[in-house]
Coordinates of C-alpha atoms and ligand atoms in Angstrom, one line a residue:
M1 CA 9.7 -5.9 6.7
A2 CA 5.9 -6.1 6.0
L3 CA 6.2 -3.3 3.5
A4 CA 9.2 -4.8 1.8
A5 CA 7.1 -8.0 1.3
A6 CA 4.2 -6.0 0.0
R7 CA 6.5 -4.2 -2.4
R8 CA 7.8 -7.5 -3.8
L9 CA 4.2 -8.8 -4.2
L10 CA 3.1 -5.6 -5.9
L11 CA 6.1 -5.6 -8.2
H12 CA 5.3 -9.2 -9.1
A13 CA 1.6 -8.5 -9.6
G14 CA 2.4 -5.4 -11.6
S15 CA 4.6 -7.2 -14.0
R16 CA 2.1 -10.0 -14.4
L17 CA -0.6 -7.4 -15.2
G18 CA 1.8 -5.6 -17.5
R19 CA 2.3 -8.7 -19.6
R20 CA -1.4 -9.5 -19.7
E21 CA -2.5 -6.0 -20.8
A22 CA 0.3 -5.9 -23.4
V23 CA -1.3 -8.9 -25.1
D24 CA -4.5 -6.8 -25.4
G25 CA -2.5 -4.4 -27.6
A26 CA -2.6 -1.4 -25.2
R27 CA 0.8 -0.7 -23.7
R28 CA -0.2 -0.2 -20.1
F29 CA 0.4 -1.6 -16.7
A30 CA -1.7 -1.2 -13.6
N31 CA -2.0 -2.0 -9.9
K32 CA -5.0 -1.3 -7.9
R33 CA -4.6 2.4 -7.3
V34 CA -2.4 3.6 -10.1
L35 CA -2.9 3.0 -13.8
V36 CA -0.1 3.7 -16.3
E37 CA -0.5 4.0 -20.0
T38 CA 2.7 4.0 -22.1
E39 CA 1.1 4.3 -25.5
G40 CA 2.1 7.8 -26.8
P41 CA 3.2 10.0 -23.9
A42 CA 3.1 8.0 -20.7
V43 CA 0.2 8.9 -18.5
M44 CA 0.0 7.9 -14.8
K45 CA -3.5 8.1 -13.4
L46 CA -4.2 8.0 -9.7
R47 CA -7.4 6.0 -9.0
N48 CA -7.8 5.6 -5.2
P49 CA -11.5 6.7 -4.7
P50 CA -13.2 8.6 -3.3
V51 CA -10.5 11.3 -3.1
N52 CA -7.1 9.8 -4.2
S53 CA -5.8 10.2 -0.7
L54 CA -2.2 9.0 -0.5
S55 CA -2.6 5.9 1.8
L56 CA 0.4 3.8 2.5
E57 CA -0.8 1.3 -0.2
C58 CA -1.3 4.1 -2.7
L59 CA 2.1 5.6 -2.0
T60 CA 3.8 2.2 -2.4
E61 CA 2.0 1.5 -5.7
F62 CA 2.8 5.0 -6.9
T63 CA 6.5 4.6 -6.1
I64 CA 6.7 1.2 -7.7
S65 CA 5.0 2.5 -10.9
L66 CA 7.4 5.4 -11.1
E67 CA 10.4 3.0 -10.5
K68 CA 9.1 0.9 -13.4
L69 CA 8.8 3.9 -15.7
E70 CA 12.3 5.2 -14.7
N71 CA 13.7 1.8 -15.6
D72 CA 12.2 1.8 -19.1
K73 CA 14.6 3.9 -21.1
S74 CA 12.1 4.4 -23.9
I75 CA 10.0 6.5 -21.5
R76 CA 11.2 10.1 -21.3
G77 CA 8.2 11.9 -19.9
V78 CA 5.1 11.2 -17.9
I79 CA 1.8 13.1 -17.5
L80 CA 0.4 12.8 -14.0
T81 CA -3.3 13.0 -13.5
S82 CA -6.4 11.6 -11.8
E83 CA -9.1 9.1 -12.6
C84 CA -11.3 10.4 -9.7
P85 CA -13.8 12.9 -11.0
G86 CA -13.2 16.4 -9.6
I87 CA -10.3 15.4 -7.4
F88 CA -6.6 15.4 -8.4
S89 CA -5.5 14.2 -4.9
A90 CA -6.8 15.0 -1.4
G91 CA -3.2 14.7 -0.2
L92 CA -1.8 12.5 2.5
D93 CA -4.2 10.1 4.0
L94 CA -5.4 11.6 7.3
L95 CA -6.2 8.1 8.5
E96 CA -2.6 7.1 8.3
M97 CA -1.7 10.0 10.6
Y98 CA -4.5 9.6 13.1
G99 CA -5.0 7.1 15.9
R100 CA -2.0 4.9 14.9
N101 CA 1.2 4.0 16.7
P102 CA 4.6 5.6 16.4
A103 CA 6.0 2.7 14.3
H104 CA 3.2 3.2 11.8
Y105 CA 3.8 6.9 11.6
A106 CA 7.5 6.4 11.0
E107 CA 6.8 3.8 8.3
Y108 CA 4.3 6.1 6.6
W109 CA 6.6 9.1 6.6
K110 CA 9.5 7.1 5.2
N111 CA 7.3 6.3 2.3
V112 CA 6.1 9.9 1.8
Q113 CA 9.7 11.0 1.7
E114 CA 10.6 8.2 -0.7
L115 CA 7.9 9.2 -3.2
W116 CA 8.8 12.8 -2.9
L117 CA 12.5 12.2 -3.5
R118 CA 11.8 10.1 -6.5
L119 CA 9.3 12.5 -8.1
Y120 CA 11.3 15.6 -7.4
T121 CA 14.5 14.2 -8.7
S122 CA 13.1 12.2 -11.6
N123 CA 15.1 12.3 -14.8
M124 CA 11.9 12.1 -16.7
I125 CA 9.8 15.1 -17.7
L126 CA 6.8 15.3 -15.4
V127 CA 3.8 17.3 -16.4
S128 CA 0.7 17.4 -14.2
A129 CA -2.8 17.6 -15.6
I130 CA -4.6 18.9 -12.5
N131 CA -8.2 17.9 -13.1
G132 CA -9.6 18.5 -9.6
A133 CA -9.0 19.6 -6.0
S134 CA -5.4 19.4 -5.0
P135 CA -4.8 20.3 -1.3
A136 CA -1.6 19.7 0.7
G137 CA 0.0 16.4 -0.4
G138 CA -2.0 16.7 -3.7
C139 CA -0.3 20.1 -4.3
L140 CA 3.0 18.5 -3.3
L141 CA 2.6 16.0 -6.2
A142 CA 1.9 18.8 -8.6
L143 CA 4.8 20.9 -7.4
C144 CA 7.2 18.0 -8.1
C145 CA 6.3 18.3 -11.8
D146 CA 8.2 20.3 -14.3
Y147 CA 5.0 21.9 -15.6
R148 CA 1.5 22.2 -14.2
V149 CA -1.7 22.6 -16.2
M150 CA -4.8 23.1 -14.2
A151 CA -8.5 22.9 -15.2
D152 CA -10.3 26.2 -15.1
N153 CA -13.0 25.2 -12.5
P154 CA -13.4 27.6 -9.5
K155 CA -14.5 24.6 -7.4
Y156 CA -11.0 23.2 -7.7
T157 CA -8.4 24.6 -5.4
I158 CA -4.7 24.0 -4.9
G159 CA -2.2 24.9 -2.1
L160 CA -0.4 23.7 1.0
N161 CA -3.2 24.1 3.5
E162 CA -1.6 22.2 6.4
S163 CA -1.9 25.1 8.9
L164 CA -5.7 25.0 8.6
L165 CA -5.6 21.5 9.8
G166 CA -3.5 22.5 12.9
I167 CA -0.4 20.7 11.4
V168 CA 2.8 22.2 9.9
A169 CA 4.1 21.7 6.4
P170 CA 7.6 20.0 6.8
F171 CA 10.7 22.0 5.7
W172 CA 11.0 20.2 2.4
F173 CA 7.4 21.0 1.4
K174 CA 8.2 24.6 2.3
D175 CA 11.5 24.5 0.3
M176 CA 9.7 23.4 -2.8
Y177 CA 7.0 26.0 -2.4
V178 CA 9.6 28.7 -2.0
N179 CA 11.4 27.4 -5.1
T180 CA 8.2 27.6 -7.1
I181 CA 6.5 30.8 -5.9
G182 CA 9.2 32.7 -4.1
H183 CA 9.8 33.4 -0.4
R184 CA 7.2 36.1 0.3
E185 CA 4.3 34.4 -1.4
A186 CA 5.2 31.0 0.2
E187 CA 5.5 32.6 3.6
R188 CA 2.0 34.1 3.4
A189 CA 0.4 31.1 1.7
L190 CA 1.9 28.6 4.2
Q191 CA 0.9 30.6 7.3
L192 CA -2.7 31.2 6.0
G193 CA -3.0 27.7 4.6
T194 CA -4.2 29.3 1.4
L195 CA -6.1 27.1 -1.1
F196 CA -5.9 29.0 -4.4
S197 CA -8.5 29.0 -7.1
P198 CA -7.1 28.2 -10.6
A199 CA -6.9 31.9 -11.5
E200 CA -5.2 32.8 -8.2
A201 CA -2.8 29.8 -8.6
L202 CA -1.8 31.0 -12.0
K203 CA -1.2 34.5 -10.8
V204 CA 1.0 33.5 -7.9
G205 CA 2.8 30.8 -10.0
V206 CA 1.6 27.6 -8.2
V207 CA 0.5 26.4 -11.7
D208 CA 1.9 27.3 -15.1
E209 CA -1.3 27.3 -17.2
V210 CA -5.1 27.2 -16.7
V211 CA -7.2 25.8 -19.5
P212 CA -10.9 24.9 -19.9
E213 CA -11.5 21.6 -18.2
D214 CA -12.0 19.6 -21.4
Q215 CA -8.6 20.7 -22.6
V216 CA -6.4 19.8 -19.6
H217 CA -5.2 16.5 -21.1
S218 CA -4.6 17.7 -24.6
K219 CA -2.7 20.8 -23.3
A220 CA -0.6 18.5 -21.0
R221 CA 0.2 16.4 -24.1
S222 CA 1.2 19.4 -26.2
V223 CA 3.4 20.7 -23.3
M224 CA 5.0 17.3 -23.2
T225 CA 5.7 17.3 -26.9
K226 CA 7.5 20.7 -26.5
W227 CA 9.6 19.5 -23.6
L228 CA 10.4 16.2 -25.4
A229 CA 12.1 18.3 -28.1
I230 CA 14.8 19.3 -25.7
P231 CA 17.9 17.0 -25.6
D232 CA 17.6 14.8 -22.5
H233 CA 21.1 15.1 -21.3
S234 CA 21.1 19.0 -21.1
R235 CA 17.6 19.1 -19.7
Q236 CA 18.3 16.5 -17.0
L237 CA 21.6 18.2 -16.0
T238 CA 19.8 21.5 -15.7
K239 CA 17.0 20.0 -13.7
N240 CA 19.5 18.4 -11.4
M241 CA 21.3 21.6 -11.0
M242 CA 18.1 23.4 -10.0
R243 CA 16.7 20.7 -7.6
K244 CA 19.7 18.9 -6.1
A245 CA 20.3 21.1 -3.1
T246 CA 16.6 21.0 -2.1
A247 CA 16.5 17.2 -2.3
D248 CA 19.9 16.8 -0.6
N249 CA 18.6 18.9 2.3
L250 CA 16.1 16.1 3.1
I251 CA 18.5 13.3 2.2
K252 CA 21.0 14.4 4.8
Q253 CA 18.4 14.5 7.5
R254 CA 15.9 11.8 6.6
E255 CA 16.1 10.0 9.9
A256 CA 15.7 13.2 11.9
D257 CA 12.8 14.2 9.8
I258 CA 11.1 10.9 10.4
Q259 CA 11.7 11.3 14.2
N260 CA 10.3 14.9 14.0
F261 CA 7.2 13.8 12.2
T262 CA 6.6 10.9 14.5
S263 CA 6.9 12.9 17.7
F264 CA 4.9 15.8 16.3
I265 CA 2.0 13.8 14.9
S266 CA 1.8 11.6 18.1
K267 CA 1.2 14.7 20.3
D268 CA -2.2 14.7 21.9
S269 CA -2.9 18.3 20.8
I270 CA -2.1 17.4 17.1
Q271 CA -4.2 14.2 17.3
K272 CA -7.0 16.4 18.7
S273 CA -6.7 18.8 15.8
L274 CA -6.8 16.0 13.3
H275 CA -9.8 14.5 15.0
M276 CA -11.6 17.8 14.7
Y277 CA -10.7 18.2 11.1
L278 CA -11.9 14.7 10.2
E279 CA -15.2 15.4 12.1
K280 CA -15.5 18.6 10.1
L281 CA -15.1 16.7 6.8
K282 CA -17.8 14.2 7.9
Q283 CA -20.2 16.9 9.0
K284 CA -19.8 18.6 5.6
K285 CA -22.0 15.8 4.3
G286 CA -24.8 15.8 6.8
Ligands
LIG301 C1 7.4 21.2 13.3 C2 7.7 19.8 12.8 C3 6.9 19.5 11.6 C4 7.2 18.1 11.2 C5 6.1 17.5 10.3 C6 4.8 17.4 11.0 C7 3.6 17.3 10.4 C8 3.3 16.7 9.2 C9 2.6 17.4 8.2 C10 2.0 16.5 7.2 C11 1.7 17.1 5.9 C12 0.3 16.8 5.5 C13 0.0 16.8 4.3 C14 -1.4 16.4 3.9 O1 -1.6 16.2 2.7 S1 -2.6 16.3 5.0 C15 -4.1 16.1 4.1 C16 -4.7 17.4 3.7 N1 -5.8 17.2 2.9 C17 -6.9 18.0 3.0 O2 -7.0 18.9 3.8 C18 -8.1 17.6 2.2 C19 -9.3 17.2 2.9 N2 -10.4 16.8 2.0 C20 -11.1 17.7 1.4 O3 -11.0 18.9 1.5 C21 -12.2 17.2 0.6 O4 -12.4 15.8 0.9 C22 -12.0 17.3 -0.9 C23 -10.6 16.6 -1.3 C24 -12.0 18.7 -1.4 C25 -13.1 16.5 -1.7 O5 -14.3 16.9 -1.3 P1 -15.6 16.0 -1.6 O6 -15.6 15.5 -2.9 O7 -16.8 16.8 -1.1 O8 -15.4 14.7 -0.7 P2 -15.6 14.5 0.9 O9 -15.1 15.7 1.6 O10 -17.0 14.1 1.2 O11 -14.6 13.3 1.2 C26 -15.0 12.0 0.9 C27 -14.4 11.0 1.9 O12 -13.0 11.1 1.8 C28 -12.5 11.4 3.1 N3 -11.2 12.2 3.0 C29 -11.1 13.4 2.4 N4 -9.8 13.8 2.4 C30 -9.1 12.8 3.0 C31 -7.7 12.7 3.3 N5 -6.8 13.6 3.0 N6 -7.4 11.6 3.9 C32 -8.3 10.6 4.3 N7 -9.6 10.7 4.0 C33 -10.0 11.8 3.4 C34 -13.6 12.2 3.8 O13 -13.4 12.2 5.2 C35 -14.8 11.4 3.3 O14 -14.8 10.2 4.1 P3 -16.2 9.6 4.5 O15 -16.9 9.2 3.2 O16 -15.8 8.4 5.3 O17 -17.0 10.6 5.3

């Protein structure tokens, strides 16, 4: 109920902002954590500092922005990138999964599923311009895209590192990884929680292209131009043919997946692992 109300408020605020910014000449709309430019190829920028973690609010704003773009028939493709220097996205917000109650975990997970289903099955062309670190849920966002361009900076890593946190990537994260890099590579990377450097990510197929950091956006735009030259109907039907079974696999067991997540994440042992991981992140500073 609370989330539905927040959604209505955000949609309303989003459209108000949309109108105001259009008057300024730039075609863009924004909410607090997601900025969307629709001048030229549409660009969606995550801006949830410090690390673009996917908090419940961020997920909601992301989903709403995507919904708005999907409803605008003039928009055929979107470049997904980050406004936070050096970070694409730190993935799911650990504070949404630690020290909360089961109802909160269920609500959070429902929204993670929702964003994934929308992104993975989007009719639009999605290209990610990965301009920073992209662990776990950050990698998930990139994997939903049709093409991934990553900045050539060895400090940036990408991969599904859940097992390093003492948690387990859900089956639909795994399915998408297998679809992208194949069963053997996915099996190894998931068990080890591998975070790949850009060069390794390119080699294994987690990303499609690695370019100098200052060329990530221009490359993403030129990739988009190439993809936009393909007729929408045939490209969309092909995308649907490739992805439908994977998405349907979650759709048919969404409720059970929410229950699984809620009971898994509520376990004392899992909460302890998350606590230790959060402490490790804190200590890294000091
Ligand atoms: C068997 C049934 C299975 C069913 C399913 C069960 C389980 C569910 C699995 C759920 C899947 C989970 C997916 C995820 O995405 S989990 C999140 C994974 N993310 C990470 O591991 C990234 C952690 N962060 C980092 O490695 C680094 O922060 C960094 C992104 C490389 C950036 O480094 P740096 O610029 O040095 O920043 P700091 O480390 O200093 O971080 C700044 C502050 O941000 C906080 N932080 C970082 N990441 C997160 C996060 N993901 N969520 C929330 N907060 C985060 C960090 O603690 C710092 O906070 P502080 O300033 O208060 O200390």
